Structure formats: structure tokens, C-alpha cells
């Protein structure tokens, strides 16, 4: 089954655009029990929600607000993002992940990474370009300089992709790390390695 893209983008938006300001209006009003704990509906509706409707169901702590920066059809099946130094957002789109209950075609290299840009400085992405295509479920991304490091499922090879002519598409590909002896112990993608983050010492592990 497909993930609710609207929920994912709404949640990602919290991490992307959180400011110290008054709480946004039109967010859900919480109910609490006698102990002060938030009352959660154990049987939420499975009805499809628009981006605006999804945002209204998200609870924010006092002093925060959320803004929508991107949604379908600009992106599809987003699972991870990475920012570069020019406030451009790279989005990993897992186009083959669990398209049905049997995960048919999941191991086909049809996923991609798109580059989203805000060209008019209004805080919303308005331009999308497929940065690199034909990937096998890209699971790690990190911007380093003017390149994007990428790792795909079933591998620990890390590849550097770079756009050398400014058209928003990667035209340079270099392998920066490879281990031919590595074989995933479990082909289930949820059980494989993930995360390509800067540590406090400015190294990646």
C-alpha cells in the first residue's frame, strides 16, 4: 500500500520550517484526560486528506508553526530530504516501495532524487527537476560542497552526483566509497543500513 504522501510532507515541513513565533491558527485542538495526557484517537479515519487538511491534524508545541513547502504532484513517494548551501532541497522518491501488498517490482531501479527550488523567495518550492533517475530505492543522501552523496538499497557503495552545467540535473557521477564484499544479510530494505549524517567532529560514520 502507498504511504500517505501528504502526511509525510507535512511532518517533514516541521523539521524544515520551524520558527519561534506564535502558534499557527487552524491547527487541531487537543483533548486531554484528567492526568493531562493527550487523548489520541485509536481508530483514525483512513480517508484521503489534502495537504491543507493534513496540516490541520498535526499538533505543534506552543511557539511553533508549520508551513507547506511542497506536495504532489511536484513530488511523489518522498522519504528523505537533504538541503544544500543554497537552500535547495533534494528529495528521495521511492517510486517502487510497497506499491502493493506483495511489494511487486520493489527491487527495480525506478526510483529517483528530485531537486526542488524556491525561485521567488516566498518560502515554497516552485521548481522541480529530476536530479538523478533510475535508482534502486535511495536510502541515504547528504550534500557535500556542490555534490550530493547517495547510497542505494542492497549496497553500501556511496556515489557522488554533481551538476556541472547548472541545469539542475546530475551529469557527473563518481564512486567515493565501495566494498565489493558487502552483501546485505536481509534483503528486506527496512533491515538495512541508513543514515548519512555529519557527526559532531565533522566526520560521517
PDB file of C-alpha atoms in Angstrom:
ATOM      1  CA  UNK A   1       0.000   0.000   0.000  1.00  0.00           C
ATOM      2  CA  UNK A   2       1.170   3.532  -0.646  1.00  0.00           C
ATOM      3  CA  UNK A   3       2.137   5.833   2.166  1.00  0.00           C
ATOM      4  CA  UNK A   4       0.141   8.975   2.649  1.00  0.00           C
ATOM      5  CA  UNK A   5       2.439  11.439   0.933  1.00  0.00           C
ATOM      6  CA  UNK A   6       0.598  14.378   2.389  1.00  0.00           C
ATOM      7  CA  UNK A   7       1.315  13.217   5.943  1.00  0.00           C
ATOM      8  CA  UNK A   8       4.989  12.706   5.174  1.00  0.00           C
ATOM      9  CA  UNK A   9       5.435  16.148   3.641  1.00  0.00           C
ATOM     10  CA  UNK A  10       3.541  17.768   6.497  1.00  0.00           C
ATOM     11  CA  UNK A  11       5.806  16.127   9.048  1.00  0.00           C
ATOM     12  CA  UNK A  12       8.934  16.972   7.061  1.00  0.00           C
ATOM     13  CA  UNK A  13       7.732  20.550   6.963  1.00  0.00           C
ATOM     14  CA  UNK A  14       8.046  20.762  10.740  1.00  0.00           C
ATOM     15  CA  UNK A  15      11.734  19.965  10.525  1.00  0.00           C
ATOM     16  CA  UNK A  16      12.228  22.354   7.631  1.00  0.00           C
ATOM     17  CA  UNK A  17      10.316  25.431   8.670  1.00  0.00           C
ATOM     18  CA  UNK A  18      10.058  25.739  12.441  1.00  0.00           C
ATOM     19  CA  UNK A  19      10.309  29.237  13.810  1.00  0.00           C
ATOM     20  CA  UNK A  20       9.942  30.861  17.190  1.00  0.00           C
ATOM     21  CA  UNK A  21       6.672  32.626  16.637  1.00  0.00           C
ATOM     22  CA  UNK A  22       3.047  32.358  17.614  1.00  0.00           C
ATOM     23  CA  UNK A  23       1.333  29.049  17.097  1.00  0.00           C
ATOM     24  CA  UNK A  24      -0.310  28.767  13.706  1.00  0.00           C
ATOM     25  CA  UNK A  25      -4.052  29.067  13.584  1.00  0.00           C
ATOM     26  CA  UNK A  26      -6.313  26.330  12.194  1.00  0.00           C
ATOM     27  CA  UNK A  27      -4.327  23.530  13.848  1.00  0.00           C
ATOM     28  CA  UNK A  28      -6.132  20.752  15.669  1.00  0.00           C
ATOM     29  CA  UNK A  29      -7.437  21.492  19.165  1.00  0.00           C
ATOM     30  CA  UNK A  30      -6.178  18.829  21.538  1.00  0.00           C
ATOM     31  CA  UNK A  31      -8.200  16.990  24.111  1.00  0.00           C
ATOM     32  CA  UNK A  32      -6.551  15.874  27.343  1.00  0.00           C
ATOM     33  CA  UNK A  33      -7.568  13.409  30.015  1.00  0.00           C
ATOM     34  CA  UNK A  34      -7.662  14.064  33.750  1.00  0.00           C
ATOM     35  CA  UNK A  35      -3.928  13.379  34.018  1.00  0.00           C
ATOM     36  CA  UNK A  36      -3.176  15.929  31.323  1.00  0.00           C
ATOM     37  CA  UNK A  37      -2.198  13.390  28.692  1.00  0.00           C
ATOM     38  CA  UNK A  38      -3.225  13.966  25.093  1.00  0.00           C
ATOM     39  CA  UNK A  39      -6.222  11.841  24.095  1.00  0.00           C
ATOM     40  CA  UNK A  40      -5.373  10.011  20.864  1.00  0.00           C
ATOM     41  CA  UNK A  41      -7.993   8.517  18.575  1.00  0.00           C
ATOM     42  CA  UNK A  42      -7.076   4.790  18.296  1.00  0.00           C
ATOM     43  CA  UNK A  43      -9.120   4.445  15.090  1.00  0.00           C
ATOM     44  CA  UNK A  44      -8.328   7.444  12.894  1.00  0.00           C
ATOM     45  CA  UNK A  45     -10.034   7.827   9.547  1.00  0.00           C
ATOM     46  CA  UNK A  46      -8.279   6.384   6.511  1.00  0.00           C
ATOM     47  CA  UNK A  47      -9.847   8.968   4.213  1.00  0.00           C
ATOM     48  CA  UNK A  48      -7.541  10.804   1.831  1.00  0.00           C
ATOM     49  CA  UNK A  49      -6.584  14.270   3.060  1.00  0.00           C
ATOM     50  CA  UNK A  50      -5.444  17.284   1.094  1.00  0.00           C
ATOM     51  CA  UNK A  51      -2.198  18.985   2.160  1.00  0.00           C
ATOM     52  CA  UNK A  52      -4.152  21.726   3.935  1.00  0.00           C
ATOM     53  CA  UNK A  53      -6.353  19.174   5.716  1.00  0.00           C
ATOM     54  CA  UNK A  54      -3.342  17.113   6.781  1.00  0.00           C
ATOM     55  CA  UNK A  55      -1.635  20.128   8.306  1.00  0.00           C
ATOM     56  CA  UNK A  56      -4.676  20.819  10.479  1.00  0.00           C
ATOM     57  CA  UNK A  57      -4.307  17.397  12.119  1.00  0.00           C
ATOM     58  CA  UNK A  58      -0.718  17.986  13.247  1.00  0.00           C
ATOM     59  CA  UNK A  59      -0.125  19.035  16.846  1.00  0.00           C
ATOM     60  CA  UNK A  60       2.568  21.655  17.427  1.00  0.00           C
ATOM     61  CA  UNK A  61       4.086  22.767  20.680  1.00  0.00           C
ATOM     62  CA  UNK A  62       3.339  26.314  21.720  1.00  0.00           C
ATOM     63  CA  UNK A  63       5.566  28.798  19.931  1.00  0.00           C
ATOM     64  CA  UNK A  64       5.915  26.829  16.692  1.00  0.00           C
ATOM     65  CA  UNK A  65       4.157  26.826  13.353  1.00  0.00           C
ATOM     66  CA  UNK A  66       4.282  24.761  10.200  1.00  0.00           C
ATOM     67  CA  UNK A  67       4.226  25.719   6.523  1.00  0.00           C
ATOM     68  CA  UNK A  68       3.760  23.542   3.462  1.00  0.00           C
ATOM     69  CA  UNK A  69       6.724  23.805   1.097  1.00  0.00           C
ATOM     70  CA  UNK A  70       5.956  21.007  -1.387  1.00  0.00           C
ATOM     71  CA  UNK A  71       3.342  18.369  -2.172  1.00  0.00           C
ATOM     72  CA  UNK A  72       2.068  16.223  -5.022  1.00  0.00           C
ATOM     73  CA  UNK A  73       2.231  16.420  -7.990  1.00  0.00           C
ATOM     74  CA  UNK A  74       5.601  18.165  -7.594  1.00  0.00           C
ATOM     75  CA  UNK A  75       6.935  15.152  -5.688  1.00  0.00           C
ATOM     76  CA  UNK A  76       5.902  11.527  -5.324  1.00  0.00           C
ATOM     77  CA  UNK A  77       6.578   8.993  -2.562  1.00  0.00           C
ATOM     78  CA  UNK A  78       9.053  11.188  -0.610  1.00  0.00           C
ATOM     79  CA  UNK A  79      11.047   9.516   2.155  1.00  0.00           C
ATOM     80  CA  UNK A  80      14.110  11.681   2.801  1.00  0.00           C
ATOM     81  CA  UNK A  81      15.408  15.187   2.179  1.00  0.00           C
ATOM     82  CA  UNK A  82      18.766  16.943   2.115  1.00  0.00           C
ATOM     83  CA  UNK A  83      19.499  20.676   1.923  1.00  0.00           C
ATOM     84  CA  UNK A  84      22.417  22.276   0.147  1.00  0.00           C
ATOM     85  CA  UNK A  85      24.051  25.618   0.956  1.00  0.00           C
ATOM     86  CA  UNK A  86      21.733  27.477  -1.433  1.00  0.00           C
ATOM     87  CA  UNK A  87      18.511  26.401   0.338  1.00  0.00           C
ATOM     88  CA  UNK A  88      17.707  23.914  -2.397  1.00  0.00           C
ATOM     89  CA  UNK A  89      16.032  20.708  -1.299  1.00  0.00           C
ATOM     90  CA  UNK A  90      16.875  17.259  -2.612  1.00  0.00           C
ATOM     91  CA  UNK A  91      14.044  14.744  -2.188  1.00  0.00           C
ATOM     92  CA  UNK A  92      14.473  10.969  -2.395  1.00  0.00           C
ATOM     93  CA  UNK A  93      11.384   9.495  -4.046  1.00  0.00           C
ATOM     94  CA  UNK A  94      10.939   5.748  -3.611  1.00  0.00           C
ATOM     95  CA  UNK A  95       8.661   5.125  -6.564  1.00  0.00           C
ATOM     96  CA  UNK A  96       8.751   1.324  -6.257  1.00  0.00           C
ATOM     97  CA  UNK A  97       8.378   0.967  -2.490  1.00  0.00           C
ATOM     98  CA  UNK A  98       5.370  -1.176  -1.485  1.00  0.00           C
ATOM     99  CA  UNK A  99       3.175  -0.363  -4.456  1.00  0.00           C
ATOM    100  CA  UNK A 100       1.055  -3.355  -3.462  1.00  0.00           C
ATOM    101  CA  UNK A 101       0.856  -5.765  -0.524  1.00  0.00           C
ATOM    102  CA  UNK A 102       3.315  -8.150  -2.195  1.00  0.00           C
ATOM    103  CA  UNK A 103       5.894  -5.431  -2.963  1.00  0.00           C
ATOM    104  CA  UNK A 104       5.924  -6.402  -6.633  1.00  0.00           C
ATOM    105  CA  UNK A 105       8.628  -4.629  -8.599  1.00  0.00           C
ATOM    106  CA  UNK A 106      10.146  -3.111  -5.471  1.00  0.00           C
ATOM    107  CA  UNK A 107      13.693  -4.135  -6.431  1.00  0.00           C
ATOM    108  CA  UNK A 108      13.544  -2.397  -9.807  1.00  0.00           C
ATOM    109  CA  UNK A 109      15.776   0.701 -10.273  1.00  0.00           C
ATOM    110  CA  UNK A 110      12.977   3.143 -10.988  1.00  0.00           C
ATOM    111  CA  UNK A 111      13.303   5.495  -8.013  1.00  0.00           C
ATOM    112  CA  UNK A 112      14.830   8.964  -8.205  1.00  0.00           C
ATOM    113  CA  UNK A 113      16.051  12.079  -6.453  1.00  0.00           C
ATOM    114  CA  UNK A 114      14.459  15.394  -7.369  1.00  0.00           C
ATOM    115  CA  UNK A 115      15.860  18.873  -6.826  1.00  0.00           C
ATOM    116  CA  UNK A 116      13.334  21.422  -5.560  1.00  0.00           C
ATOM    117  CA  UNK A 117      13.932  25.165  -5.674  1.00  0.00           C
ATOM    118  CA  UNK A 118      12.162  28.292  -4.468  1.00  0.00           C
ATOM    119  CA  UNK A 119      12.745  30.720  -7.331  1.00  0.00           C
ATOM    120  CA  UNK A 120      10.715  33.667  -6.000  1.00  0.00           C
ATOM    121  CA  UNK A 121      11.754  33.534  -2.331  1.00  0.00           C
ATOM    122  CA  UNK A 122       8.238  33.038  -0.953  1.00  0.00           C
ATOM    123  CA  UNK A 123       9.228  30.015   1.134  1.00  0.00           C
ATOM    124  CA  UNK A 124       7.516  27.493  -1.155  1.00  0.00           C
ATOM    125  CA  UNK A 125       9.172  25.267  -3.701  1.00  0.00           C
ATOM    126  CA  UNK A 126       8.001  26.130  -7.214  1.00  0.00           C
ATOM    127  CA  UNK A 127      10.523  24.361  -9.439  1.00  0.00           C
ATOM    128  CA  UNK A 128      11.264  20.644  -9.560  1.00  0.00           C
ATOM    129  CA  UNK A 129      13.941  18.901 -11.614  1.00  0.00           C
ATOM    130  CA  UNK A 130      14.821  15.207 -11.627  1.00  0.00           C
ATOM    131  CA  UNK A 131      18.409  15.389 -10.374  1.00  0.00           C
ATOM    132  CA  UNK A 132      19.231  11.700 -10.784  1.00  0.00           C
ATOM    133  CA  UNK A 133      16.994   8.886 -12.033  1.00  0.00           C
ATOM    134  CA  UNK A 134      16.912   5.079 -12.255  1.00  0.00           C
ATOM    135  CA  UNK A 135      17.990   4.430  -8.671  1.00  0.00           C
ATOM    136  CA  UNK A 136      17.264   1.398  -6.506  1.00  0.00           C
ATOM    137  CA  UNK A 137      15.420   2.833  -3.519  1.00  0.00           C
ATOM    138  CA  UNK A 138      17.945   5.519  -2.470  1.00  0.00           C
ATOM    139  CA  UNK A 139      18.179   5.395   1.326  1.00  0.00           C
ATOM    140  CA  UNK A 140      20.927   7.878   2.218  1.00  0.00           C
ATOM    141  CA  UNK A 141      21.633  11.405   0.968  1.00  0.00           C
ATOM    142  CA  UNK A 142      23.962  14.145   2.091  1.00  0.00           C
ATOM    143  CA  UNK A 143      25.115  17.374   0.442  1.00  0.00           C
ATOM    144  CA  UNK A 144      28.868  17.926   0.484  1.00  0.00           C
ATOM    145  CA  UNK A 145      30.124  21.039  -1.268  1.00  0.00           C
ATOM    146  CA  UNK A 146      28.420  21.162  -4.656  1.00  0.00           C
ATOM    147  CA  UNK A 147      27.844  17.409  -4.795  1.00  0.00           C
ATOM    148  CA  UNK A 148      25.220  15.037  -3.421  1.00  0.00           C
ATOM    149  CA  UNK A 149      26.331  11.775  -1.816  1.00  0.00           C
ATOM    150  CA  UNK A 150      23.866   8.933  -2.364  1.00  0.00           C
ATOM    151  CA  UNK A 151      23.563   5.350  -1.158  1.00  0.00           C
ATOM    152  CA  UNK A 152      21.087   2.881  -2.644  1.00  0.00           C
ATOM    153  CA  UNK A 153      19.402  -0.170  -1.153  1.00  0.00           C
ATOM    154  CA  UNK A 154      21.266  -3.533  -1.160  1.00  0.00           C
ATOM    155  CA  UNK A 155      24.628  -1.765  -1.249  1.00  0.00           C
ATOM    156  CA  UNK A 156      26.975   0.310   0.891  1.00  0.00           C
ATOM    157  CA  UNK A 157      28.524   1.989  -2.151  1.00  0.00           C
ATOM    158  CA  UNK A 158      28.386   5.765  -1.836  1.00  0.00           C
ATOM    159  CA  UNK A 159      28.188   7.715  -5.079  1.00  0.00           C
ATOM    160  CA  UNK A 160      28.794  11.417  -5.613  1.00  0.00           C
ATOM    161  CA  UNK A 161      26.489  13.146  -8.096  1.00  0.00           C
ATOM    162  CA  UNK A 162      27.192  16.659  -9.333  1.00  0.00           C
ATOM    163  CA  UNK A 163      25.568  19.138 -11.710  1.00  0.00           C
ATOM    164  CA  UNK A 164      28.400  20.813 -13.614  1.00  0.00           C
ATOM    165  CA  UNK A 165      26.399  22.956 -16.058  1.00  0.00           C
ATOM    166  CA  UNK A 166      23.692  24.410 -13.824  1.00  0.00           C
ATOM    167  CA  UNK A 167      20.652  22.723 -15.394  1.00  0.00           C
ATOM    168  CA  UNK A 168      19.631  21.027 -12.143  1.00  0.00           C
ATOM    169  CA  UNK A 169      20.486  17.545 -13.413  1.00  0.00           C
ATOM    170  CA  UNK A 170      23.452  15.463 -12.313  1.00  0.00           C
ATOM    171  CA  UNK A 171      25.911  14.984 -15.168  1.00  0.00           C
ATOM    172  CA  UNK A 172      28.905  13.804 -13.147  1.00  0.00           C
ATOM    173  CA  UNK A 173      28.930  10.512 -11.264  1.00  0.00           C
ATOM    174  CA  UNK A 174      31.804   9.290  -9.099  1.00  0.00           C
ATOM    175  CA  UNK A 175      32.038   6.393  -6.647  1.00  0.00           C
ATOM    176  CA  UNK A 176      33.593   7.674  -3.423  1.00  0.00           C
ATOM    177  CA  UNK A 177      33.246   4.501  -1.330  1.00  0.00           C
ATOM    178  CA  UNK A 178      32.796   0.867  -2.304  1.00  0.00           C
ATOM    179  CA  UNK A 179      33.021  -2.541  -0.664  1.00  0.00           C
ATOM    180  CA  UNK A 180      32.556  -5.388  -3.141  1.00  0.00           C
ATOM    181  CA  UNK A 181      32.499  -7.943  -0.321  1.00  0.00           C
ATOM    182  CA  UNK A 182      29.419  -6.461   1.315  1.00  0.00           C
ATOM    183  CA  UNK A 183      26.203  -8.386   0.944  1.00  0.00           C
ATOM    184  CA  UNK A 184      23.082  -7.380   2.863  1.00  0.00           C
ATOM    185  CA  UNK A 185      22.157 -10.008   5.425  1.00  0.00           C
ATOM    186  CA  UNK A 186      18.494  -9.341   4.809  1.00  0.00           C
ATOM    187  CA  UNK A 187      17.007  -8.197   1.501  1.00  0.00           C
ATOM    188  CA  UNK A 188      14.231  -6.504   3.446  1.00  0.00           C
ATOM    189  CA  UNK A 189      15.067  -2.852   2.920  1.00  0.00           C
ATOM    190  CA  UNK A 190      13.835  -1.865   6.385  1.00  0.00           C
ATOM    191  CA  UNK A 191      16.577  -4.018   7.933  1.00  0.00           C
ATOM    192  CA  UNK A 192      19.448  -2.400   6.046  1.00  0.00           C
ATOM    193  CA  UNK A 193      21.731   0.467   6.961  1.00  0.00           C
ATOM    194  CA  UNK A 194      20.556   4.044   6.723  1.00  0.00           C
ATOM    195  CA  UNK A 195      21.638   7.496   7.798  1.00  0.00           C
ATOM    196  CA  UNK A 196      24.444   9.589   6.339  1.00  0.00           C
ATOM    197  CA  UNK A 197      24.820  12.440   8.794  1.00  0.00           C
ATOM    198  CA  UNK A 198      27.544  14.773   9.964  1.00  0.00           C
ATOM    199  CA  UNK A 199      28.847  13.892  13.415  1.00  0.00           C
ATOM    200  CA  UNK A 200      29.943  16.474  15.985  1.00  0.00           C
ATOM    201  CA  UNK A 201      33.538  16.081  14.801  1.00  0.00           C
ATOM    202  CA  UNK A 202      32.559  16.871  11.175  1.00  0.00           C
ATOM    203  CA  UNK A 203      33.047  13.272  10.080  1.00  0.00           C
ATOM    204  CA  UNK A 204      30.493  10.833   8.696  1.00  0.00           C
ATOM    205  CA  UNK A 205      30.383   7.296  10.057  1.00  0.00           C
TER     206      UNK A 205
END
